[in-house]
Coordinates of C-alpha atoms in Angstrom, one line a residue:
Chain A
X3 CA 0.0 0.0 0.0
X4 CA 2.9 2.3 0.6
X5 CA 4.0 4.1 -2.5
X6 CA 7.9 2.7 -3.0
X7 CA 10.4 5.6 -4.0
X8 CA 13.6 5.2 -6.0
X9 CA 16.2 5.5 -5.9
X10 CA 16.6 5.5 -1.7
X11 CA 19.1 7.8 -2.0
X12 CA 21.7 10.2 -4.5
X13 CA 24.7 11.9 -4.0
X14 CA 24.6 15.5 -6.7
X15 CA 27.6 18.0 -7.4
X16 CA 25.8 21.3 -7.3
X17 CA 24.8 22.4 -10.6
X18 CA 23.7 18.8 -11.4
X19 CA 20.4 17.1 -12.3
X20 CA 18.2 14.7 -10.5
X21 CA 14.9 12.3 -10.8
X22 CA 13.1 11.1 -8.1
X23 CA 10.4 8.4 -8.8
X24 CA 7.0 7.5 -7.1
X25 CA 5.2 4.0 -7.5
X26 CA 2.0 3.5 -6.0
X27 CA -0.2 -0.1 -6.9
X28 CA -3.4 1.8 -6.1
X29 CA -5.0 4.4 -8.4
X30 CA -4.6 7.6 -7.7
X31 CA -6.2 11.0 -7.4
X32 CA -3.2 13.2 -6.3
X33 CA 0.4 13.1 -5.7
X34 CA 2.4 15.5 -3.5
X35 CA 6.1 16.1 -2.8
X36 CA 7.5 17.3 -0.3
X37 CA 10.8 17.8 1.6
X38 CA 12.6 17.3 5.1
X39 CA 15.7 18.1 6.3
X40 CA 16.8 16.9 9.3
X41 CA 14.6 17.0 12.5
X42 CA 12.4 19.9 10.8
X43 CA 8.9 19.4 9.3
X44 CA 8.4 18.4 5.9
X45 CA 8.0 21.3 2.9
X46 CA 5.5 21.1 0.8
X47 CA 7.3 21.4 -3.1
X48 CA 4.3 20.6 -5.6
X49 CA 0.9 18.6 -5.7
X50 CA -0.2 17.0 -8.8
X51 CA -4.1 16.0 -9.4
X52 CA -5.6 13.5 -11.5
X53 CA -7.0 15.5 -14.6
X54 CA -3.6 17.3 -15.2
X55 CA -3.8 19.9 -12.7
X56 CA -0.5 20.6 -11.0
X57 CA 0.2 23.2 -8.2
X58 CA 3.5 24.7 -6.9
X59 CA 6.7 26.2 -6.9
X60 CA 7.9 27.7 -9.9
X61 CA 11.6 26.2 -9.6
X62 CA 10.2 22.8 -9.0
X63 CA 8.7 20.5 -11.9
X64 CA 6.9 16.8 -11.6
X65 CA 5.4 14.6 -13.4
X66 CA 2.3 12.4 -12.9
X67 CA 1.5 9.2 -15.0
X68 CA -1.8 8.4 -14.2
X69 CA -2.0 4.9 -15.9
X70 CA 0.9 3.8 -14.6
X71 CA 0.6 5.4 -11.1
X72 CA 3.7 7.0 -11.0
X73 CA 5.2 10.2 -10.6
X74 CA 8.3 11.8 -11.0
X75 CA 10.5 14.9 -9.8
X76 CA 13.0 17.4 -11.5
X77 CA 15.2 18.7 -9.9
X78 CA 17.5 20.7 -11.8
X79 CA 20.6 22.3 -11.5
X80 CA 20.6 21.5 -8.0
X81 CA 21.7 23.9 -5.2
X82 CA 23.2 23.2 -1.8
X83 CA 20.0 24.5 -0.3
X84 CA 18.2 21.4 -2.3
X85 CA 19.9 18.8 0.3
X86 CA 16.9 17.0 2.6
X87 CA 14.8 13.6 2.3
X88 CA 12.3 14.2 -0.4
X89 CA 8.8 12.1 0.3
X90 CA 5.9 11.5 -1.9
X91 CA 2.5 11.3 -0.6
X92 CA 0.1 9.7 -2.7
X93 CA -4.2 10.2 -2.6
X94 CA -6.8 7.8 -3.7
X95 CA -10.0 8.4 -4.7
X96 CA -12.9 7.3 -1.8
X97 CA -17.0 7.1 -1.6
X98 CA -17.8 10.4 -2.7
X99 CA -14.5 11.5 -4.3
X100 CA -11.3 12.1 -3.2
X101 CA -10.3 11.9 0.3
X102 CA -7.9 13.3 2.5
X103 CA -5.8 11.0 3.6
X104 CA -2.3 10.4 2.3
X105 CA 0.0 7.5 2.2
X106 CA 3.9 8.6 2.4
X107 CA 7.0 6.7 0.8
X108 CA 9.7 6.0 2.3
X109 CA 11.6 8.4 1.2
X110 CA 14.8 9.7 -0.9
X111 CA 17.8 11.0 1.0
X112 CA 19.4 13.9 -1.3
X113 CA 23.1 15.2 -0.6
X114 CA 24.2 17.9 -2.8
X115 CA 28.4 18.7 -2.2
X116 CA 29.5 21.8 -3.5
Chain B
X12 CA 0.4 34.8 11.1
X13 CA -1.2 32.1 10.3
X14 CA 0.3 28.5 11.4
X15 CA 0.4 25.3 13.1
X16 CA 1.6 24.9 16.4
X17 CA 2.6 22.0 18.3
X18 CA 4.2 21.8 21.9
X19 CA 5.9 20.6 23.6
X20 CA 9.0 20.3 21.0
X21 CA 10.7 17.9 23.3
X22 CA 8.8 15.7 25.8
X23 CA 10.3 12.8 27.8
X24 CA 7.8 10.3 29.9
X25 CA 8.7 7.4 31.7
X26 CA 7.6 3.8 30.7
X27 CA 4.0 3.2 31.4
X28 CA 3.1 7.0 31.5
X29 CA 0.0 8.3 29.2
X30 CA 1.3 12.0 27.3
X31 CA -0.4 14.3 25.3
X32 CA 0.5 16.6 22.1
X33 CA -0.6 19.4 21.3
X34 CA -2.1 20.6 18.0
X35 CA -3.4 23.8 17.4
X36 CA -4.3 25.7 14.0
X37 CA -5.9 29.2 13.2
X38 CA -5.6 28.6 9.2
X39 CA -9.3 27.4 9.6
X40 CA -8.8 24.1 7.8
X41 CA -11.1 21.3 8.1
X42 CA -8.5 18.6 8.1
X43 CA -6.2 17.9 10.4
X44 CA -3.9 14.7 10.9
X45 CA -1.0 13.0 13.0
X46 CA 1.5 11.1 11.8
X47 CA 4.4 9.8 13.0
X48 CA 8.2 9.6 12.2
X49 CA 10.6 7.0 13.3
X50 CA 14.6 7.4 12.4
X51 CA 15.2 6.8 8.7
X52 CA 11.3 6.6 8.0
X53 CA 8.8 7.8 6.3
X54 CA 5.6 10.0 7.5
X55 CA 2.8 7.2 8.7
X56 CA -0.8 8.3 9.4
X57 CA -2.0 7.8 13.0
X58 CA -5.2 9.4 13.0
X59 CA -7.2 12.4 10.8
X60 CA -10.1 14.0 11.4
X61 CA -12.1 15.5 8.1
X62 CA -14.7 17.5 10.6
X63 CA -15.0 18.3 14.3
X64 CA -16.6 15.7 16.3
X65 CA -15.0 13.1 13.8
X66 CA -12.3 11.1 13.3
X67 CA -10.9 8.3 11.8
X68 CA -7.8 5.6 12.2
X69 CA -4.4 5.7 9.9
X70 CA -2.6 2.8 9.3
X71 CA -1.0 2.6 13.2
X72 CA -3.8 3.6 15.8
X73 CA -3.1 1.3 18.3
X74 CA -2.2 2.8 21.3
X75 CA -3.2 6.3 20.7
X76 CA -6.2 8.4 20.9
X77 CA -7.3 11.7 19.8
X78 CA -10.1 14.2 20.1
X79 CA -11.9 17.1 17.8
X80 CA -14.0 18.9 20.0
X81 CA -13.0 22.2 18.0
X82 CA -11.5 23.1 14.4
X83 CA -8.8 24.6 16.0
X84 CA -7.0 21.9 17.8
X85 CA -6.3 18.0 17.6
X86 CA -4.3 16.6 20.7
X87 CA -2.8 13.3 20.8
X88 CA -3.0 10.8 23.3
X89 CA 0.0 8.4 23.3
X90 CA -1.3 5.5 25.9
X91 CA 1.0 3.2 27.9
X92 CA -1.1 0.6 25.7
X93 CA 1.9 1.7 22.1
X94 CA 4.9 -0.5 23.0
X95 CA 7.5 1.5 21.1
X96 CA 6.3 5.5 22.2
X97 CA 9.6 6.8 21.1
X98 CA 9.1 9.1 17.8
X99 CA 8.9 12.1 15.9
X100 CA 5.7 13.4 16.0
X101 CA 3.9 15.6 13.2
X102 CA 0.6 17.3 13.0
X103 CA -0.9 18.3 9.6
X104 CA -3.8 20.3 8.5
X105 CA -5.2 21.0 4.7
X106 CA -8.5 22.4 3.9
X107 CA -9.4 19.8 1.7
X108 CA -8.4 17.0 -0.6
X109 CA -7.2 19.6 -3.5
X110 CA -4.5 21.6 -1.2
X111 CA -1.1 20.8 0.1
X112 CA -0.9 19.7 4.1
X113 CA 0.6 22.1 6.4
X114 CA 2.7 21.1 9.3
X115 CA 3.6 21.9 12.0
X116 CA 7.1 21.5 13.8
X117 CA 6.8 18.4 15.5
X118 CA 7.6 17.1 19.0
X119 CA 9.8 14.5 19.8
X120 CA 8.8 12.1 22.0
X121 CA 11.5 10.0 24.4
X122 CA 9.7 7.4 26.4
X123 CA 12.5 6.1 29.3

């Protein structure tokens, strides 16, 4: 039921480029990214509806496959400031639409060295 | 401003103690959740509630309890009945199903 993330974890140079993937095996409504560095609360980055509808930051970009349940993030030319453990929450659709809950991955563990 | 606030942001109970977390929000959302985060881990839903007076169980419940009495505020109950109290906890609120969650900034939990 958990979405599964990959990879678990990627080491950048700044200035560097980097996809993180999101696998869920239920249908979805939404997916949303966000990030966490350590021993802070999560940031939301982007949320991505079912219909194409995609809200966010401007620096940030995503994709979201609904047939295959997947989504993906860009990050590009990363910065130092882009360092953190970057989580996708995933929304299904329940009696009477969608609901509210999420279901979090595991996570992906980004380092990028200067 | 408008926010989520959670205290305490360090708590320590001993072994067989009940403790409760605070949640409070004044964005006037309609959701609000708690999850929580172990070392390494992911977020993992505890409770939400969709409407005051209502709630419903994540995917670890057991052991914990929460109210709704007002929009504003969501306090968990961690009960000497969760064998492993020890955690990172978050609280969350969205106004609905469409929107991003907020959080707030957590409380760590240390059960001796």
């Amino acid at each position: 039921q958990q979405p599964v993330q990959s990879p678990q974890a990627v080491i950048l140079r700044e200035g560097e480029d980097a996809v993180i993937n999101c696998s869920s095996s239920k249908a979805l409504y939404s997916v949303h990214w966000y990030r966490q560095k350590h021993g802070e609360a999560p940031v939301f980055l982007m949320i991505l509806l079912k219909g194409g509808e995609q809200k966010g930051h401007e620096k940030i970009s995503a994709s979201f496959n609904e047939k295959k349940q997947q989504s993906s993030l860009y990050l590009t030319a990363s910065q130092l400031s882009y360092s953190g453990t970057y989580f996708c929450g995933t929304g299904t659709l329940g009696y009477g639409g969608a609901t509210n809950k999420l279901i979090f991955g595991t996570g992906t563990l980004l380092a990028v060295q200067p | 401003d408008g926010g989520i606030t959670q205290s305490p942001k360090y708590l320590f109970r001993k072994e067989g103690q009940n403790v409760t977390l605070s949640c409070e929000q004044n964005l006037n959302h309609d959701a609000m959740y708690w999850y929580r985060q172990d070392p390494g881990q992911g977020l993992r839903l505890i409770y939400y509630s969709q409407i005051v007076n209502d709630f419903q169980k994540g995917d670890i419940a057991e052991g914990y309890s929460v109210s709704r009495e007002k929009k504003e505020s969501f306090p968990l109950t961690v009960t000497s009945a969760q064998k492993n109290p020890t955690a990172f906890y978050l609280c969350a609120s969205t106004p609905t199903a469409y929107n991003e969650q907020f959080f707030g900034p957590g409380t760590r939990l240390t059960v001796l």
